Amino acid sequence: MTKHRLFWPVAALLALLLVDLVAKPSFFKIELRDGHLYGSLIDILRLGAPLILVGIGMTLVVATRGIDLSVGSVVAISGALACLHLSGLPDQDAVGGTVAAIGMALGLCLALGAWNGFLVSVLGIQPIIATLILMVAGRGIAQLITDGQIITITSAPFRALGSGYLFLLPVSILIAMAVFVLSTLLVRKSALGLLLEAVGGNPEAGRLSGLRSGRLTWLVYVFAGLCAGVAGLMIAANTPGADANHAGLWIELDAILALTIGGTKLTGGRFSLGGTVIGALLIQTLTTTVYTLGIPDTATLLVKALVVLLVCLVQSPVFRARVRRRRRPPVSPAEPARAVEVSA
C-alpha cells in the first residue's frame, strides 16, 4: 500500500486533519444552517476550489512537458474584467449582465491561453519563457483594467460563484469537481490521455508516429487559461471585488506544488488529476492548519515550505531507501563465516 503514489499525500492530508482536530476539537463539526452546510471542512473545500481548477489545467500542461507560469496573472485579469463590467451596470443583480461579465472574462482568458499555446507550439519558444512573458505583462494588464484600484461589487448572482451554495455544498467546489470529473473522463476514457503522455514522454517518437503534438500542446494551454479564468471569477466573487495586485498571486507555484505532491512529474509524460486534487486540498488544509495553530503570518510561508518539503521527501523512493539502509543493523563479519562452515 505504501508503494502507491497517492499513499503519502493522503497520509499527510489525514495527519494535518488530525492536528487540526487536536488543536481545535470542533474542527470536524459540520452544521446545517439555512439549508447550507457550514464548518471548517466545508471552508477547506470552498477555498481550495480555485487551486484545484488551476492545478487541473497545469497538470495537463505539465503532461506535455510544459509549464504555465502565467495562470496567476490570468486569474487577476479574469476577476478584474468581470468586476469592471459589473461595476458599470445600473443593476448589478441583473442575471444578463452577470452572464455577460462572466462570458467576457472567460473569452479573454481563452484568448490568453491561446496566445501561450501559440508561442510554445507554433513559434517554438520554451514554455517557461513564453508563459513568463504573460506572467509579467498580465499583472500589468489587470492593473490597467482596474486603473490600479480595488473594484468592489454587490452583484448577488456573481457572488454566488464564490460564496453561494447548491445542494447543501458550496457552488465553487461543485464547479471544481465537475471540471475534474469531465477532465478525467476525457483523458481516461478516450485516447486523449495517452496522446498527452506520448507528447510529454517521448516527443520524437510521437512525431515519428504521426502525432500532431503542436495541436495538442496548443489545446492544453487554452484549457489551462480557461481553468485559471474560472478560478479568477471564484476568487473575485468570494472577496467580492477585484484586486489586481493580490488576486491569484503565487497561485501558479501552489498549483505546481499540488501536482508534484500528487505524483505528476515535471519532466512530462504520466500524470494524475486525482493526485493534483489531493495535493491542492493538502495545501489548503495546511494553510487552514497554520491559522488554527495560531502561527504568525510572518512564519506562514516558512512552515508551509517545510511541510511540503517533508511530504516530498517521504514520497521519494531514494530517500526512503537511504533511511531503511541506515536503520538496518550492520552484518558482523563473523556471521558469514559461520554460515559457510554450517553449509559445508
Tab-separated table of C-alpha atoms in Angstrom:
chain	number	residue	atom	x	y	z
A	1	MET	CA	0.000	0.000	0.000
A	2	THR	CA	2.838	2.409	0.813
A	3	LYS	CA	4.150	1.997	-2.740
A	4	HIS	CA	1.041	3.582	-4.229
A	5	ARG	CA	1.873	7.089	-5.428
A	6	LEU	CA	-1.118	8.605	-3.610
A	7	PHE	CA	-0.482	6.910	-0.268
A	8	TRP	CA	1.841	9.544	1.201
A	9	PRO	CA	-0.157	12.598	0.042
A	10	VAL	CA	-3.315	11.097	1.544
A	11	ALA	CA	-1.428	10.184	4.717
A	12	ALA	CA	-0.091	13.740	5.007
A	13	LEU	CA	-3.583	15.150	4.487
A	14	LEU	CA	-5.016	12.908	7.198
A	15	ALA	CA	-2.148	13.841	9.539
A	16	LEU	CA	-2.877	17.554	9.083
A	17	LEU	CA	-6.568	16.973	9.749
A	18	LEU	CA	-5.644	15.086	12.917
A	19	VAL	CA	-3.508	18.015	14.068
A	20	ASP	CA	-6.452	20.339	13.467
A	21	LEU	CA	-8.726	18.039	15.449
A	22	VAL	CA	-6.333	18.013	18.412
A	23	ALA	CA	-5.779	21.781	18.302
A	24	LYS	CA	-9.461	22.543	17.794
A	25	PRO	CA	-11.847	19.728	18.841
A	26	SER	CA	-14.727	21.338	16.965
A	27	PHE	CA	-12.781	21.277	13.679
A	28	PHE	CA	-14.826	18.405	12.200
A	29	LYS	CA	-18.124	19.863	13.345
A	30	ILE	CA	-20.471	20.493	10.401
A	31	GLU	CA	-23.701	22.406	10.937
A	32	LEU	CA	-26.756	22.783	8.749
A	33	ARG	CA	-27.901	26.400	8.766
A	34	ASP	CA	-30.394	27.958	6.377
A	35	GLY	CA	-30.175	24.887	4.189
A	36	HIS	CA	-26.375	25.098	3.870
A	37	LEU	CA	-23.511	23.121	5.376
A	38	TYR	CA	-21.032	25.116	7.449
A	39	GLY	CA	-17.771	24.119	9.106
A	40	SER	CA	-14.001	24.114	8.747
A	41	LEU	CA	-14.039	21.159	6.351
A	42	ILE	CA	-16.535	22.945	4.119
A	43	ASP	CA	-14.326	26.041	4.164
A	44	ILE	CA	-11.343	23.969	3.028
A	45	LEU	CA	-13.349	22.695	0.065
A	46	ARG	CA	-14.697	26.152	-0.783
A	47	LEU	CA	-11.373	27.976	-0.520
A	48	GLY	CA	-9.463	25.166	-2.207
A	49	ALA	CA	-11.673	25.105	-5.311
A	50	PRO	CA	-9.711	27.798	-7.250
A	51	LEU	CA	-6.424	25.986	-6.634
A	52	ILE	CA	-7.982	22.692	-7.753
A	53	LEU	CA	-9.060	24.293	-11.028
A	54	VAL	CA	-5.695	25.902	-11.699
A	55	GLY	CA	-3.959	22.650	-10.742
A	56	ILE	CA	-6.038	20.595	-13.181
A	57	GLY	CA	-5.136	22.904	-16.049
A	58	MET	CA	-1.483	22.983	-15.001
A	59	THR	CA	-1.344	19.176	-14.791
A	60	LEU	CA	-2.293	18.726	-18.429
A	61	VAL	CA	0.240	21.373	-19.453
A	62	VAL	CA	2.998	19.640	-17.469
A	63	ALA	CA	1.983	16.300	-19.009
A	64	THR	CA	3.117	17.690	-22.372
A	65	ARG	CA	6.484	18.643	-20.836
A	66	GLY	CA	5.420	22.284	-20.484
A	67	ILE	CA	4.745	24.784	-17.721
A	68	ASP	CA	2.418	27.760	-17.361
A	69	LEU	CA	3.671	30.489	-15.063
A	70	SER	CA	1.014	32.954	-16.233
A	71	VAL	CA	-2.036	31.390	-14.562
A	72	GLY	CA	-1.821	33.756	-11.577
A	73	SER	CA	-1.941	36.788	-13.861
A	74	VAL	CA	-4.804	35.242	-15.837
A	75	VAL	CA	-6.670	34.807	-12.542
A	76	ALA	CA	-6.227	38.519	-11.827
A	77	ILE	CA	-7.287	39.549	-15.360
A	78	SER	CA	-10.422	37.409	-15.229
A	79	GLY	CA	-11.654	38.885	-11.949
A	80	ALA	CA	-10.689	42.416	-12.956
A	81	LEU	CA	-12.579	42.374	-16.252
A	82	ALA	CA	-15.697	40.778	-14.767
A	83	CYS	CA	-15.829	43.211	-11.845
A	84	LEU	CA	-15.182	46.199	-14.097
A	85	HIS	CA	-18.153	45.287	-16.274
A	86	LEU	CA	-20.400	44.637	-13.285
A	87	SER	CA	-19.445	47.888	-11.577
A	88	GLY	CA	-20.689	49.862	-14.587
A	89	LEU	CA	-24.125	48.230	-14.690
A	90	PRO	CA	-27.133	50.161	-13.362
A	91	ASP	CA	-28.409	46.922	-11.830
A	92	GLN	CA	-25.629	44.582	-10.748
A	93	ASP	CA	-28.121	41.904	-9.746
A	94	ALA	CA	-29.318	41.502	-13.332
A	95	VAL	CA	-28.631	37.936	-14.468
A	96	GLY	CA	-27.996	39.022	-18.043
A	97	GLY	CA	-25.304	41.477	-17.002
A	98	THR	CA	-23.651	38.852	-14.797
A	99	VAL	CA	-23.626	36.296	-17.605
A	100	ALA	CA	-22.129	38.898	-19.946
A	101	ALA	CA	-19.386	39.732	-17.424
A	102	ILE	CA	-18.526	36.051	-16.966
A	103	GLY	CA	-18.551	35.464	-20.721
A	104	MET	CA	-16.262	38.413	-21.417
A	105	ALA	CA	-13.792	37.318	-18.742
A	106	LEU	CA	-13.663	33.687	-19.865
A	107	GLY	CA	-13.401	34.706	-23.517
A	108	LEU	CA	-10.362	36.835	-22.756
A	109	CYS	CA	-8.808	34.027	-20.708
A	110	LEU	CA	-9.282	31.617	-23.605
A	111	ALA	CA	-7.507	34.103	-25.858
A	112	LEU	CA	-4.640	34.423	-23.368
A	113	GLY	CA	-4.302	30.651	-23.186
A	114	ALA	CA	-4.299	30.509	-26.981
A	115	TRP	CA	-1.528	33.117	-27.011
A	116	ASN	CA	0.618	30.993	-24.710
A	117	GLY	CA	-0.063	27.937	-26.833
A	118	PHE	CA	0.856	29.855	-29.995
A	119	LEU	CA	4.201	30.932	-28.550
A	120	VAL	CA	5.028	27.392	-27.420
A	121	SER	CA	3.611	25.162	-30.171
A	122	VAL	CA	3.972	27.393	-33.250
A	123	LEU	CA	6.934	29.667	-32.544
A	124	GLY	CA	8.775	27.037	-30.510
A	125	ILE	CA	9.576	29.304	-27.545
A	126	GLN	CA	10.437	27.448	-24.359
A	127	PRO	CA	7.292	27.171	-22.180
A	128	ILE	CA	8.878	28.774	-19.117
A	129	ILE	CA	9.906	31.822	-21.173
A	130	ALA	CA	6.684	32.032	-23.188
A	131	THR	CA	4.461	31.993	-20.115
A	132	LEU	CA	6.812	34.210	-18.108
A	133	ILE	CA	6.038	36.966	-20.634
A	134	LEU	CA	2.330	36.854	-19.797
A	135	MET	CA	3.060	36.359	-16.107
A	136	VAL	CA	4.742	39.760	-16.028
A	137	ALA	CA	2.588	41.569	-18.584
A	138	GLY	CA	-0.682	40.019	-17.391
A	139	ARG	CA	-0.446	41.516	-13.924
A	140	GLY	CA	0.064	44.910	-15.576
A	141	ILE	CA	-2.952	44.295	-17.831
A	142	ALA	CA	-5.082	43.556	-14.775
A	143	GLN	CA	-3.908	46.786	-13.148
A	144	LEU	CA	-4.743	48.737	-16.296
A	145	ILE	CA	-8.239	47.234	-16.327
A	146	THR	CA	-8.861	48.300	-12.725
A	147	ASP	CA	-6.865	51.552	-13.079
A	148	GLY	CA	-4.803	50.412	-10.118
A	149	GLN	CA	-7.834	50.478	-7.808
A	150	ILE	CA	-9.732	47.785	-5.941
A	151	ILE	CA	-13.142	47.392	-7.595
A	152	THR	CA	-15.922	46.264	-5.269
A	153	ILE	CA	-19.226	44.833	-6.469
A	154	THR	CA	-22.613	43.979	-4.990
A	155	SER	CA	-23.889	41.519	-7.594
A	156	ALA	CA	-25.605	38.639	-5.794
A	157	PRO	CA	-25.581	36.282	-8.818
A	158	PHE	CA	-21.855	36.845	-9.290
A	159	ARG	CA	-21.043	36.407	-5.598
A	160	ALA	CA	-22.739	33.012	-5.737
A	161	LEU	CA	-19.685	31.706	-7.632
A	162	GLY	CA	-17.536	32.221	-4.556
A	163	SER	CA	-19.840	32.076	-1.569
A	164	GLY	CA	-23.063	30.545	-2.926
A	165	TYR	CA	-24.426	27.102	-2.088
A	166	LEU	CA	-26.197	24.454	-4.119
A	167	PHE	CA	-27.382	21.069	-2.845
A	168	LEU	CA	-26.021	21.988	0.615
A	169	LEU	CA	-22.457	22.387	-0.769
A	170	PRO	CA	-20.515	25.463	-1.965
A	171	VAL	CA	-21.021	26.272	-5.632
A	172	SER	CA	-17.274	26.705	-6.090
A	173	ILE	CA	-16.377	23.141	-5.090
A	174	LEU	CA	-19.221	21.763	-7.216
A	175	ILE	CA	-17.812	23.591	-10.242
A	176	ALA	CA	-14.301	22.359	-9.474
A	177	MET	CA	-15.475	18.778	-9.069
A	178	ALA	CA	-17.480	18.982	-12.294
A	179	VAL	CA	-14.367	20.143	-14.169
A	180	PHE	CA	-12.367	17.347	-12.535
A	181	VAL	CA	-14.881	14.654	-13.492
A	182	LEU	CA	-15.235	15.890	-17.068
A	183	SER	CA	-11.462	16.193	-17.473
A	184	THR	CA	-10.888	12.716	-16.054
A	185	LEU	CA	-13.485	11.165	-18.337
A	186	LEU	CA	-11.996	12.959	-21.318
A	187	VAL	CA	-8.392	11.916	-20.726
A	188	ARG	CA	-9.004	8.434	-19.294
A	189	LYS	CA	-11.999	7.244	-21.320
A	190	SER	CA	-10.573	8.351	-24.642
A	191	ALA	CA	-7.219	8.326	-26.389
A	192	LEU	CA	-6.516	11.919	-25.363
A	193	GLY	CA	-4.730	10.957	-22.160
A	194	LEU	CA	-2.388	8.565	-23.962
A	195	LEU	CA	-1.689	11.179	-26.623
A	196	LEU	CA	-0.774	13.776	-23.987
A	197	GLU	CA	1.511	11.301	-22.255
A	198	ALA	CA	3.102	10.466	-25.606
A	199	VAL	CA	3.760	14.144	-26.315
A	200	GLY	CA	5.417	14.668	-22.935
A	201	GLY	CA	7.048	11.272	-22.514
A	202	ASN	CA	8.766	10.977	-25.881
A	203	PRO	CA	8.078	13.862	-28.278
A	204	GLU	CA	10.338	12.499	-31.021
A	205	ALA	CA	8.634	9.096	-31.034
A	206	GLY	CA	5.252	10.820	-31.144
A	207	ARG	CA	6.341	12.938	-34.085
A	208	LEU	CA	7.626	9.925	-35.998
A	209	SER	CA	4.351	8.091	-35.404
A	210	GLY	CA	2.403	10.949	-36.960
A	211	LEU	CA	1.151	12.517	-33.721
A	212	ARG	CA	0.188	16.195	-34.070
A	213	SER	CA	1.878	17.311	-30.894
A	214	GLY	CA	1.627	21.014	-31.743
A	215	ARG	CA	-2.144	20.955	-31.808
A	216	LEU	CA	-2.360	19.056	-28.518
A	217	THR	CA	0.128	21.421	-26.882
A	218	TRP	CA	-1.878	24.438	-28.019
A	219	LEU	CA	-5.078	22.832	-26.710
A	220	VAL	CA	-3.785	22.236	-23.170
A	221	TYR	CA	-2.635	25.856	-22.836
A	222	VAL	CA	-6.084	27.036	-23.904
A	223	PHE	CA	-7.639	24.724	-21.313
A	224	ALA	CA	-5.246	25.991	-18.624
A	225	GLY	CA	-6.273	29.562	-19.450
A	226	LEU	CA	-9.944	28.618	-19.118
A	227	CYS	CA	-9.391	26.930	-15.745
A	228	ALA	CA	-7.486	29.963	-14.480
A	229	GLY	CA	-10.282	32.229	-15.706
A	230	VAL	CA	-12.930	30.314	-13.768
A	231	ALA	CA	-10.687	30.337	-10.683
A	232	GLY	CA	-10.299	34.100	-11.034
A	233	LEU	CA	-14.061	34.549	-11.090
A	234	MET	CA	-14.372	32.461	-7.919
A	235	ILE	CA	-11.726	34.482	-6.092
A	236	ALA	CA	-13.257	37.795	-7.172
A	237	ALA	CA	-16.737	36.602	-6.210
A	238	ASN	CA	-15.557	35.477	-2.793
A	239	THR	CA	-13.956	38.866	-1.985
A	240	PRO	CA	-16.258	40.297	-3.559
A	241	GLY	CA	-14.210	42.543	-5.790
A	242	ALA	CA	-11.104	42.736	-7.945
A	243	ASP	CA	-7.639	43.348	-6.526
A	244	ALA	CA	-5.224	43.199	-9.447
A	245	ASN	CA	-2.187	43.294	-7.164
A	246	HIS	CA	-3.021	40.290	-4.987
A	247	ALA	CA	-5.623	38.160	-6.792
A	248	GLY	CA	-4.026	34.877	-7.803
A	249	LEU	CA	-0.613	35.936	-6.505
A	250	TRP	CA	1.735	32.890	-6.473
A	251	ILE	CA	-1.148	30.503	-7.219
A	252	GLU	CA	0.946	29.115	-10.074
A	253	LEU	CA	3.534	27.931	-7.544
A	254	ASP	CA	0.868	26.328	-5.365
A	255	ALA	CA	-0.507	24.571	-8.456
A	256	ILE	CA	2.940	23.215	-9.321
A	257	LEU	CA	3.361	22.021	-5.728
A	258	ALA	CA	-0.085	20.379	-5.812
A	259	LEU	CA	0.570	18.362	-8.954
A	260	THR	CA	4.077	17.424	-7.786
A	261	ILE	CA	2.733	16.188	-4.454
A	262	GLY	CA	0.065	14.293	-6.391
A	263	GLY	CA	2.621	12.306	-8.349
A	264	THR	CA	2.872	14.193	-11.652
A	265	LYS	CA	6.466	14.620	-12.785
A	266	LEU	CA	7.591	17.960	-14.167
A	267	THR	CA	9.544	16.109	-16.863
A	268	GLY	CA	6.275	15.300	-18.634
A	269	GLY	CA	4.564	12.045	-19.524
A	270	ARG	CA	2.352	10.299	-16.985
A	271	PHE	CA	0.088	12.483	-14.863
A	272	SER	CA	-2.592	12.161	-12.192
A	273	LEU	CA	-5.545	14.528	-11.974
A	274	GLY	CA	-6.760	12.817	-8.808
A	275	GLY	CA	-3.352	13.304	-7.243
A	276	THR	CA	-3.473	17.004	-8.128
A	277	VAL	CA	-6.826	17.383	-6.357
A	278	ILE	CA	-5.411	15.701	-3.255
A	279	GLY	CA	-2.330	17.919	-3.428
A	280	ALA	CA	-4.477	21.060	-3.704
A	281	LEU	CA	-6.585	20.012	-0.713
A	282	LEU	CA	-3.377	19.255	1.208
A	283	ILE	CA	-2.053	22.765	0.557
A	284	GLN	CA	-5.347	24.399	1.528
A	285	THR	CA	-5.583	22.227	4.650
A	286	LEU	CA	-2.028	23.238	5.510
A	287	THR	CA	-2.994	26.913	5.262
A	288	THR	CA	-6.005	26.286	7.496
A	289	THR	CA	-3.840	24.359	9.962
A	290	VAL	CA	-1.381	27.241	10.219
A	291	TYR	CA	-4.192	29.604	11.171
A	292	THR	CA	-5.724	27.036	13.534
A	293	LEU	CA	-2.435	26.662	15.426
A	294	GLY	CA	-2.112	30.431	15.701
A	295	ILE	CA	1.192	30.594	13.820
A	296	PRO	CA	2.065	34.234	12.968
A	297	ASP	CA	1.577	35.356	9.393
A	298	THR	CA	5.284	36.141	9.111
A	299	ALA	CA	6.137	32.458	9.555
A	300	THR	CA	3.328	31.022	7.442
A	301	LEU	CA	5.322	30.642	4.231
A	302	LEU	CA	8.260	29.046	6.046
A	303	VAL	CA	6.055	26.475	7.797
A	304	LYS	CA	4.281	25.764	4.527
A	305	ALA	CA	7.573	25.190	2.725
A	306	LEU	CA	8.885	22.883	5.451
A	307	VAL	CA	5.756	20.715	5.441
A	308	VAL	CA	5.737	20.448	1.647
A	309	LEU	CA	9.446	19.534	1.713
A	310	LEU	CA	8.759	16.824	4.285
A	311	VAL	CA	5.932	15.354	2.179
A	312	CYS	CA	8.133	15.350	-0.929
A	313	LEU	CA	10.974	13.641	0.944
A	314	VAL	CA	8.676	10.938	2.285
A	315	GLN	CA	7.392	10.357	-1.250
A	316	SER	CA	10.907	9.959	-2.639
A	317	PRO	CA	11.867	6.270	-3.103
A	318	VAL	CA	15.569	7.198	-2.927
A	319	PHE	CA	15.110	8.987	0.409
A	320	ARG	CA	13.096	6.106	1.880
A	321	ALA	CA	15.689	3.576	0.684
A	322	ARG	CA	18.512	5.512	2.348
A	323	VAL	CA	16.551	5.743	5.598
A	324	ARG	CA	15.959	1.978	5.546
A	325	ARG	CA	19.661	1.291	4.924
A	326	ARG	CA	20.596	3.452	7.918
A	327	ARG	CA	18.124	1.612	10.142
A	328	ARG	CA	19.340	-1.824	9.015
A	329	PRO	CA	21.855	-3.224	11.561
A	330	PRO	CA	25.346	-3.874	10.155
A	331	VAL	CA	26.209	-7.517	9.464
A	332	SER	CA	29.015	-8.922	11.626
A	333	PRO	CA	31.983	-10.225	9.609
A	334	ALA	CA	31.982	-13.456	11.653
A	335	GLU	CA	28.402	-14.385	10.743
A	336	PRO	CA	29.046	-15.197	7.039
A	337	ALA	CA	31.991	-17.369	8.033
A	338	ARG	CA	29.881	-19.434	10.426
A	339	ALA	CA	27.207	-19.747	7.769
A	340	VAL	CA	29.773	-21.168	5.339
A	341	GLU	CA	31.012	-23.698	7.891
A	342	VAL	CA	27.498	-24.967	8.626
A	343	SER	CA	26.650	-25.344	4.967
A	344	ALA	CA	29.917	-27.202	4.361
